[in-house]
Amino acid sequence: MEKSLSTDSPLVAPPATDALNTTTYPVIAAISFSHLLNDMMQSVLLAIYPLLKLGLNLSFTQIGLITLTYQFTGSLLQPLIGLYTDRRPMPYSLPLGMGFTLLGLLSLSQAGSFGAVLLSAMLIGMGSSVFHPESSRVARMAAGSQPGLAQSLFQIGGNLGSAIGPLLAALIIVPQGQGSAAWFSLFALVGVVVLSLVGRWSSHHGANFHKRMKAHAGNGLSRRQIGWSLAILGLLMFSKFFYM
């Protein structure tokens, strides 16, 4: 553990002269692994809807409200958090976000009412909203001259997590009951440790990265071109998740 915290580690070393153009694979691997953990735990809530419906005698309307609460805090808050952290970078918000997920899972494991499940869904969603904007920025920082590769590896972690989460829920929570959801908090603890190291690396490299991004802001594109590009990208993402 002491070795991993030394200044010789790629997760914490100060930036070299060519660091901005160098792809830092250990950081990309760490953030991709954390993305796997985050999305795996996020998917547990959705996977155990049948268990919650039967155990707490919930209606489909209540299940829909749980989904609304989760999606509101887990998705709609992300742009606001991203806007804030763009102006005031918070590298150590990464373990904080994972901490929200940890609390949400512990709350979910003991939730005995509809209101308690709503609170759990809100905490789990907040963990996702805090995690994704900052982790995406770190992936871009570590990408160097290969942003496409870095973003792809980052996304692979999230996709694997979304696939593994329901399987683990079926193997652990369904046979042992709702209380066993607390076991997933162990994954959150692992994530907190990994993201603390990533946050430390980010704090060392953030200043130089933001100077470079500011120097190349827009790449000569007008605000209208940027706006249309983001709108098209948003529409494509909407269509993807709509049919999913």
PDB file of C-alpha atoms in Angstrom:
ATOM      1  CA  MET A   1       0.000   0.000   0.000  1.00  0.00           C
ATOM      2  CA  GLU A   2       2.868   2.352   0.830  1.00  0.00           C
ATOM      3  CA  LYS A   3       4.346   1.769  -2.607  1.00  0.00           C
ATOM      4  CA  SER A   4       1.107   2.688  -4.342  1.00  0.00           C
ATOM      5  CA  LEU A   5       1.018   6.025  -2.539  1.00  0.00           C
ATOM      6  CA  SER A   6       4.594   7.011  -3.372  1.00  0.00           C
ATOM      7  CA  THR A   7       5.341   9.833  -5.771  1.00  0.00           C
ATOM      8  CA  ASP A   8       6.841   7.300  -8.213  1.00  0.00           C
ATOM      9  CA  SER A   9       3.419   5.803  -8.857  1.00  0.00           C
ATOM     10  CA  PRO A  10       1.760   6.847 -12.148  1.00  0.00           C
ATOM     11  CA  LEU A  11      -1.378   7.591 -10.153  1.00  0.00           C
ATOM     12  CA  VAL A  12       0.242  10.331  -8.088  1.00  0.00           C
ATOM     13  CA  ALA A  13       3.426  11.463  -9.866  1.00  0.00           C
ATOM     14  CA  PRO A  14       3.580  15.132 -10.899  1.00  0.00           C
ATOM     15  CA  PRO A  15       3.265  15.763 -14.643  1.00  0.00           C
ATOM     16  CA  ALA A  16       6.378  15.481 -16.782  1.00  0.00           C
ATOM     17  CA  THR A  17       7.079  17.832 -19.669  1.00  0.00           C
ATOM     18  CA  ASP A  18       5.299  15.629 -22.220  1.00  0.00           C
ATOM     19  CA  ALA A  19       2.662  14.306 -19.804  1.00  0.00           C
ATOM     20  CA  LEU A  20      -0.148  16.102 -21.590  1.00  0.00           C
ATOM     21  CA  ASN A  21       0.498  14.071 -24.749  1.00  0.00           C
ATOM     22  CA  THR A  22       1.204  10.777 -22.998  1.00  0.00           C
ATOM     23  CA  THR A  23      -1.533   8.196 -22.519  1.00  0.00           C
ATOM     24  CA  THR A  24      -1.501   7.173 -18.848  1.00  0.00           C
ATOM     25  CA  TYR A  25      -2.849   3.639 -19.014  1.00  0.00           C
ATOM     26  CA  PRO A  26      -2.812   2.877 -15.245  1.00  0.00           C
ATOM     27  CA  VAL A  27      -5.148   5.845 -14.639  1.00  0.00           C
ATOM     28  CA  ILE A  28      -7.423   4.828 -17.517  1.00  0.00           C
ATOM     29  CA  ALA A  29      -7.525   1.278 -16.161  1.00  0.00           C
ATOM     30  CA  ALA A  30      -8.333   2.553 -12.655  1.00  0.00           C
ATOM     31  CA  ILE A  31     -11.122   4.840 -13.825  1.00  0.00           C
ATOM     32  CA  SER A  32     -12.551   2.130 -16.099  1.00  0.00           C
ATOM     33  CA  PHE A  33     -12.536  -0.342 -13.203  1.00  0.00           C
ATOM     34  CA  SER A  34     -14.253   2.229 -11.014  1.00  0.00           C
ATOM     35  CA  HIS A  35     -16.821   2.766 -13.758  1.00  0.00           C
ATOM     36  CA  LEU A  36     -17.451  -0.984 -13.735  1.00  0.00           C
ATOM     37  CA  LEU A  37     -18.018  -0.925  -9.973  1.00  0.00           C
ATOM     38  CA  ASN A  38     -20.242   2.150 -10.135  1.00  0.00           C
ATOM     39  CA  ASP A  39     -22.535   0.918 -12.897  1.00  0.00           C
ATOM     40  CA  MET A  40     -22.639  -2.586 -11.437  1.00  0.00           C
ATOM     41  CA  MET A  41     -23.954  -1.236  -8.150  1.00  0.00           C
ATOM     42  CA  GLN A  42     -26.295   1.191  -9.905  1.00  0.00           C
ATOM     43  CA  SER A  43     -27.906  -1.685 -11.815  1.00  0.00           C
ATOM     44  CA  VAL A  44     -28.660  -3.619  -8.615  1.00  0.00           C
ATOM     45  CA  LEU A  45     -31.602  -1.348  -7.763  1.00  0.00           C
ATOM     46  CA  LEU A  46     -33.304  -1.957 -11.106  1.00  0.00           C
ATOM     47  CA  ALA A  47     -32.545  -5.684 -10.997  1.00  0.00           C
ATOM     48  CA  ILE A  48     -34.375  -6.246  -7.708  1.00  0.00           C
ATOM     49  CA  TYR A  49     -37.588  -4.413  -8.614  1.00  0.00           C
ATOM     50  CA  PRO A  50     -39.588  -7.694  -8.560  1.00  0.00           C
ATOM     51  CA  LEU A  51     -38.225  -8.468  -5.099  1.00  0.00           C
ATOM     52  CA  LEU A  52     -39.105  -5.002  -3.796  1.00  0.00           C
ATOM     53  CA  LYS A  53     -42.559  -5.082  -5.387  1.00  0.00           C
ATOM     54  CA  LEU A  54     -43.472  -8.368  -3.732  1.00  0.00           C
ATOM     55  CA  GLY A  55     -41.706  -7.788  -0.425  1.00  0.00           C
ATOM     56  CA  LEU A  56     -43.078  -4.288   0.165  1.00  0.00           C
ATOM     57  CA  ASN A  57     -46.359  -4.762  -1.729  1.00  0.00           C
ATOM     58  CA  LEU A  58     -45.593  -1.880  -4.102  1.00  0.00           C
ATOM     59  CA  SER A  59     -47.766  -0.856  -7.028  1.00  0.00           C
ATOM     60  CA  PHE A  60     -46.451  -0.294 -10.537  1.00  0.00           C
ATOM     61  CA  THR A  61     -46.980   3.424  -9.975  1.00  0.00           C
ATOM     62  CA  GLN A  62     -44.669   3.292  -6.968  1.00  0.00           C
ATOM     63  CA  ILE A  63     -42.086   1.363  -8.995  1.00  0.00           C
ATOM     64  CA  GLY A  64     -42.333   4.103 -11.611  1.00  0.00           C
ATOM     65  CA  LEU A  65     -41.773   6.775  -8.962  1.00  0.00           C
ATOM     66  CA  ILE A  66     -38.691   4.917  -7.724  1.00  0.00           C
ATOM     67  CA  THR A  67     -37.377   4.940 -11.289  1.00  0.00           C
ATOM     68  CA  LEU A  68     -38.201   8.644 -11.650  1.00  0.00           C
ATOM     69  CA  THR A  69     -36.342   9.462  -8.422  1.00  0.00           C
ATOM     70  CA  TYR A  70     -33.323   7.414  -9.457  1.00  0.00           C
ATOM     71  CA  GLN A  71     -33.209   8.853 -12.977  1.00  0.00           C
ATOM     72  CA  PHE A  72     -33.676  12.416 -11.749  1.00  0.00           C
ATOM     73  CA  THR A  73     -30.810  12.276  -9.263  1.00  0.00           C
ATOM     74  CA  GLY A  74     -28.690   9.899 -11.369  1.00  0.00           C
ATOM     75  CA  SER A  75     -29.052  11.521 -14.788  1.00  0.00           C
ATOM     76  CA  LEU A  76     -30.690  14.946 -14.797  1.00  0.00           C
ATOM     77  CA  LEU A  77     -28.366  16.291 -12.097  1.00  0.00           C
ATOM     78  CA  GLN A  78     -25.233  15.285 -14.009  1.00  0.00           C
ATOM     79  CA  PRO A  79     -25.093  18.361 -16.290  1.00  0.00           C
ATOM     80  CA  LEU A  80     -25.433  20.694 -13.310  1.00  0.00           C
ATOM     81  CA  ILE A  81     -22.663  18.906 -11.421  1.00  0.00           C
ATOM     82  CA  GLY A  82     -20.545  18.813 -14.569  1.00  0.00           C
ATOM     83  CA  LEU A  83     -21.064  22.556 -15.098  1.00  0.00           C
ATOM     84  CA  TYR A  84     -20.013  23.291 -11.535  1.00  0.00           C
ATOM     85  CA  THR A  85     -16.930  21.065 -11.571  1.00  0.00           C
ATOM     86  CA  ASP A  86     -15.872  22.452 -14.971  1.00  0.00           C
ATOM     87  CA  ARG A  87     -15.537  25.813 -13.262  1.00  0.00           C
ATOM     88  CA  ARG A  88     -14.292  24.468  -9.950  1.00  0.00           C
ATOM     89  CA  PRO A  89     -12.614  21.075 -10.441  1.00  0.00           C
ATOM     90  CA  MET A  90     -13.089  18.734  -7.484  1.00  0.00           C
ATOM     91  CA  PRO A  91     -10.838  15.685  -8.031  1.00  0.00           C
ATOM     92  CA  TYR A  92     -11.721  14.215  -4.639  1.00  0.00           C
ATOM     93  CA  SER A  93     -15.421  14.292  -5.467  1.00  0.00           C
ATOM     94  CA  LEU A  94     -14.864  10.872  -7.071  1.00  0.00           C
ATOM     95  CA  PRO A  95     -14.591   8.920  -3.784  1.00  0.00           C
ATOM     96  CA  LEU A  96     -17.357  11.150  -2.394  1.00  0.00           C
ATOM     97  CA  GLY A  97     -19.685  10.026  -5.172  1.00  0.00           C
ATOM     98  CA  MET A  98     -18.874   6.397  -4.479  1.00  0.00           C
ATOM     99  CA  GLY A  99     -19.657   7.107  -0.823  1.00  0.00           C
ATOM    100  CA  PHE A 100     -23.192   8.187  -1.776  1.00  0.00           C
ATOM    101  CA  THR A 101     -23.643   4.870  -3.586  1.00  0.00           C
ATOM    102  CA  LEU A 102     -22.364   3.008  -0.531  1.00  0.00           C
ATOM    103  CA  LEU A 103     -24.887   4.741   1.721  1.00  0.00           C
ATOM    104  CA  GLY A 104     -27.656   4.090  -0.795  1.00  0.00           C
ATOM    105  CA  LEU A 105     -26.934   0.359  -0.897  1.00  0.00           C
ATOM    106  CA  LEU A 106     -26.843   0.089   2.878  1.00  0.00           C
ATOM    107  CA  SER A 107     -30.125   2.003   3.067  1.00  0.00           C
ATOM    108  CA  LEU A 108     -31.662  -0.204   0.369  1.00  0.00           C
ATOM    109  CA  SER A 109     -30.720  -3.359   2.239  1.00  0.00           C
ATOM    110  CA  GLN A 110     -32.726  -2.190   5.266  1.00  0.00           C
ATOM    111  CA  ALA A 111     -35.548  -0.330   3.485  1.00  0.00           C
ATOM    112  CA  GLY A 112     -38.875  -1.440   4.886  1.00  0.00           C
ATOM    113  CA  SER A 113     -41.152   1.089   3.232  1.00  0.00           C
ATOM    114  CA  PHE A 114     -41.739   2.859  -0.043  1.00  0.00           C
ATOM    115  CA  GLY A 115     -40.282   6.105   1.349  1.00  0.00           C
ATOM    116  CA  ALA A 116     -37.105   4.334   2.464  1.00  0.00           C
ATOM    117  CA  VAL A 117     -36.652   2.848  -1.008  1.00  0.00           C
ATOM    118  CA  LEU A 118     -37.091   6.324  -2.530  1.00  0.00           C
ATOM    119  CA  LEU A 119     -34.359   7.648  -0.246  1.00  0.00           C
ATOM    120  CA  SER A 120     -32.089   4.766  -1.233  1.00  0.00           C
ATOM    121  CA  ALA A 121     -32.746   5.387  -4.921  1.00  0.00           C
ATOM    122  CA  MET A 122     -31.943   9.076  -4.442  1.00  0.00           C
ATOM    123  CA  LEU A 123     -28.598   8.317  -2.762  1.00  0.00           C
ATOM    124  CA  ILE A 124     -27.609   5.749  -5.381  1.00  0.00           C
ATOM    125  CA  GLY A 125     -28.545   8.189  -8.144  1.00  0.00           C
ATOM    126  CA  MET A 126     -26.553  10.991  -6.529  1.00  0.00           C
ATOM    127  CA  GLY A 127     -23.528   8.709  -6.460  1.00  0.00           C
ATOM    128  CA  SER A 128     -23.827   8.268 -10.216  1.00  0.00           C
ATOM    129  CA  SER A 129     -24.287  12.000 -10.855  1.00  0.00           C
ATOM    130  CA  VAL A 130     -21.181  12.900  -8.869  1.00  0.00           C
ATOM    131  CA  PHE A 131     -19.093  10.083 -10.362  1.00  0.00           C
ATOM    132  CA  HIS A 132     -19.689  10.387 -14.098  1.00  0.00           C
ATOM    133  CA  PRO A 133     -18.763  14.024 -14.931  1.00  0.00           C
ATOM    134  CA  GLU A 134     -15.500  14.000 -12.976  1.00  0.00           C
ATOM    135  CA  SER A 135     -14.509  10.462 -14.029  1.00  0.00           C
ATOM    136  CA  SER A 136     -15.093  11.336 -17.687  1.00  0.00           C
ATOM    137  CA  ARG A 137     -12.830  14.367 -17.246  1.00  0.00           C
ATOM    138  CA  VAL A 138     -10.117  12.213 -15.682  1.00  0.00           C
ATOM    139  CA  ALA A 139     -10.337   9.755 -18.585  1.00  0.00           C
ATOM    140  CA  ARG A 140      -9.804  12.700 -20.946  1.00  0.00           C
ATOM    141  CA  MET A 141      -6.892  13.967 -18.867  1.00  0.00           C
ATOM    142  CA  ALA A 142      -5.206  10.565 -18.920  1.00  0.00           C
ATOM    143  CA  ALA A 143      -5.885  10.062 -22.627  1.00  0.00           C
ATOM    144  CA  GLY A 144      -3.036  12.184 -23.894  1.00  0.00           C
ATOM    145  CA  SER A 145      -3.108  11.949 -27.686  1.00  0.00           C
ATOM    146  CA  GLN A 146      -5.611   9.034 -27.676  1.00  0.00           C
ATOM    147  CA  PRO A 147      -8.931  10.411 -26.349  1.00  0.00           C
ATOM    148  CA  GLY A 148     -11.005   7.984 -28.434  1.00  0.00           C
ATOM    149  CA  LEU A 149      -9.234   4.955 -26.997  1.00  0.00           C
ATOM    150  CA  ALA A 150      -9.434   6.284 -23.450  1.00  0.00           C
ATOM    151  CA  GLN A 151     -13.157   7.032 -23.698  1.00  0.00           C
ATOM    152  CA  SER A 152     -13.820   3.600 -25.212  1.00  0.00           C
ATOM    153  CA  LEU A 153     -11.982   1.835 -22.401  1.00  0.00           C
ATOM    154  CA  PHE A 154     -13.845   3.976 -19.882  1.00  0.00           C
ATOM    155  CA  GLN A 155     -17.183   3.005 -21.450  1.00  0.00           C
ATOM    156  CA  ILE A 156     -16.279  -0.687 -21.532  1.00  0.00           C
ATOM    157  CA  GLY A 157     -15.983  -0.617 -17.757  1.00  0.00           C
ATOM    158  CA  GLY A 158     -19.462   0.862 -17.381  1.00  0.00           C
ATOM    159  CA  ASN A 159     -21.045  -1.545 -19.854  1.00  0.00           C
ATOM    160  CA  LEU A 160     -19.493  -4.554 -18.143  1.00  0.00           C
ATOM    161  CA  GLY A 161     -20.732  -3.293 -14.799  1.00  0.00           C
ATOM    162  CA  SER A 162     -24.277  -2.885 -16.092  1.00  0.00           C
ATOM    163  CA  ALA A 163     -24.181  -6.461 -17.373  1.00  0.00           C
ATOM    164  CA  ILE A 164     -22.642  -8.003 -14.258  1.00  0.00           C
ATOM    165  CA  GLY A 165     -24.852  -6.208 -11.713  1.00  0.00           C
ATOM    166  CA  PRO A 166     -28.131  -8.011 -12.496  1.00  0.00           C
ATOM    167  CA  LEU A 167     -26.329 -11.375 -12.558  1.00  0.00           C
ATOM    168  CA  LEU A 168     -24.842 -10.785  -9.117  1.00  0.00           C
ATOM    169  CA  ALA A 169     -28.223  -9.603  -7.861  1.00  0.00           C
ATOM    170  CA  ALA A 170     -29.759 -12.869  -9.091  1.00  0.00           C
ATOM    171  CA  LEU A 171     -27.019 -14.921  -7.434  1.00  0.00           C
ATOM    172  CA  ILE A 172     -26.822 -13.035  -4.123  1.00  0.00           C
ATOM    173  CA  ILE A 173     -29.890 -10.921  -3.395  1.00  0.00           C
ATOM    174  CA  VAL A 174     -32.702 -13.049  -4.834  1.00  0.00           C
ATOM    175  CA  PRO A 175     -31.875 -16.229  -2.846  1.00  0.00           C
ATOM    176  CA  GLN A 176     -30.778 -14.445   0.352  1.00  0.00           C
ATOM    177  CA  GLY A 177     -33.222 -11.562   0.466  1.00  0.00           C
ATOM    178  CA  GLN A 178     -33.135  -7.785   0.348  1.00  0.00           C
ATOM    179  CA  GLY A 179     -30.742  -7.476   3.296  1.00  0.00           C
ATOM    180  CA  SER A 180     -27.944  -9.085   1.288  1.00  0.00           C
ATOM    181  CA  ALA A 181     -27.766  -5.942  -0.845  1.00  0.00           C
ATOM    182  CA  ALA A 182     -25.455  -4.652   1.896  1.00  0.00           C
ATOM    183  CA  TRP A 183     -22.742  -6.974   0.586  1.00  0.00           C
ATOM    184  CA  PHE A 184     -22.493  -4.795  -2.497  1.00  0.00           C
ATOM    185  CA  SER A 185     -21.274  -1.958  -0.295  1.00  0.00           C
ATOM    186  CA  LEU A 186     -17.943  -3.814  -0.144  1.00  0.00           C
ATOM    187  CA  PHE A 187     -17.513  -3.052  -3.835  1.00  0.00           C
ATOM    188  CA  ALA A 188     -18.184   0.596  -3.022  1.00  0.00           C
ATOM    189  CA  LEU A 189     -15.405   0.551  -0.421  1.00  0.00           C
ATOM    190  CA  VAL A 190     -12.986  -0.800  -3.011  1.00  0.00           C
ATOM    191  CA  GLY A 191     -14.117   1.981  -5.335  1.00  0.00           C
ATOM    192  CA  VAL A 192     -13.511   4.639  -2.683  1.00  0.00           C
ATOM    193  CA  VAL A 193      -9.891   3.483  -2.281  1.00  0.00           C
ATOM    194  CA  VAL A 194      -9.204   3.353  -6.021  1.00  0.00           C
ATOM    195  CA  LEU A 195     -10.871   6.697  -6.683  1.00  0.00           C
ATOM    196  CA  SER A 196      -8.919   8.341  -3.857  1.00  0.00           C
ATOM    197  CA  LEU A 197      -5.723   7.460  -5.727  1.00  0.00           C
ATOM    198  CA  VAL A 198      -7.225   8.672  -9.005  1.00  0.00           C
ATOM    199  CA  GLY A 199      -8.283  11.912  -7.330  1.00  0.00           C
ATOM    200  CA  ARG A 200      -4.748  12.443  -6.093  1.00  0.00           C
ATOM    201  CA  TRP A 201      -3.369  11.952  -9.602  1.00  0.00           C
ATOM    202  CA  SER A 202      -5.980  14.343 -10.981  1.00  0.00           C
ATOM    203  CA  SER A 203      -5.119  17.020  -8.451  1.00  0.00           C
ATOM    204  CA  HIS A 204      -1.465  16.907  -9.598  1.00  0.00           C
ATOM    205  CA  HIS A 205      -2.297  17.110 -13.309  1.00  0.00           C
ATOM    206  CA  GLY A 206      -5.447  19.212 -13.363  1.00  0.00           C
ATOM    207  CA  ALA A 207      -3.873  22.678 -13.633  1.00  0.00           C
ATOM    208  CA  ASN A 208      -1.794  21.894 -16.728  1.00  0.00           C
ATOM    209  CA  PHE A 209      -4.665  20.045 -18.359  1.00  0.00           C
ATOM    210  CA  HIS A 210      -7.069  22.950 -17.943  1.00  0.00           C
ATOM    211  CA  LYS A 211      -4.488  25.393 -19.323  1.00  0.00           C
ATOM    212  CA  ARG A 212      -4.182  23.273 -22.455  1.00  0.00           C
ATOM    213  CA  MET A 213      -7.949  22.916 -22.818  1.00  0.00           C
ATOM    214  CA  LYS A 214      -8.406  26.657 -22.427  1.00  0.00           C
ATOM    215  CA  ALA A 215      -5.744  27.350 -25.049  1.00  0.00           C
ATOM    216  CA  HIS A 216      -7.510  25.089 -27.555  1.00  0.00           C
ATOM    217  CA  ALA A 217     -11.090  25.874 -26.513  1.00  0.00           C
ATOM    218  CA  GLY A 218     -13.526  25.368 -29.359  1.00  0.00           C
ATOM    219  CA  ASN A 219     -10.802  24.418 -31.891  1.00  0.00           C
ATOM    220  CA  GLY A 220     -11.972  27.315 -34.067  1.00  0.00           C
ATOM    221  CA  LEU A 221     -15.646  26.328 -33.963  1.00  0.00           C
ATOM    222  CA  SER A 222     -18.351  28.907 -33.390  1.00  0.00           C
ATOM    223  CA  ARG A 223     -20.735  28.693 -30.465  1.00  0.00           C
ATOM    224  CA  ARG A 224     -23.506  27.811 -32.917  1.00  0.00           C
ATOM    225  CA  GLN A 225     -21.510  24.914 -34.373  1.00  0.00           C
ATOM    226  CA  ILE A 226     -20.709  23.617 -30.901  1.00  0.00           C
ATOM    227  CA  GLY A 227     -24.348  23.933 -29.885  1.00  0.00           C
ATOM    228  CA  TRP A 228     -25.602  22.011 -32.937  1.00  0.00           C
ATOM    229  CA  SER A 229     -22.976  19.307 -32.397  1.00  0.00           C
ATOM    230  CA  LEU A 230     -24.015  18.825 -28.786  1.00  0.00           C
ATOM    231  CA  ALA A 231     -27.702  18.799 -29.756  1.00  0.00           C
ATOM    232  CA  ILE A 232     -27.117  16.077 -32.355  1.00  0.00           C
ATOM    233  CA  LEU A 233     -25.061  14.051 -29.894  1.00  0.00           C
ATOM    234  CA  GLY A 234     -27.787  14.431 -27.274  1.00  0.00           C
ATOM    235  CA  LEU A 235     -30.434  13.306 -29.773  1.00  0.00           C
ATOM    236  CA  LEU A 236     -28.397  10.216 -30.661  1.00  0.00           C
ATOM    237  CA  MET A 237     -27.983   9.329 -26.991  1.00  0.00           C
ATOM    238  CA  PHE A 238     -31.699   9.864 -26.384  1.00  0.00           C
ATOM    239  CA  SER A 239     -32.638   7.549 -29.260  1.00  0.00           C
ATOM    240  CA  LYS A 240     -30.212   4.884 -28.020  1.00  0.00           C
ATOM    241  CA  PHE A 241     -31.584   4.740 -24.516  1.00  0.00           C
ATOM    242  CA  PHE A 242     -35.184   5.159 -25.688  1.00  0.00           C
ATOM    243  CA  TYR A 243     -35.173   1.925 -27.673  1.00  0.00           C
ATOM    244  CA  MET A 244     -33.040   0.159 -25.060  1.00  0.00           C
TER     245      MET A 244
END
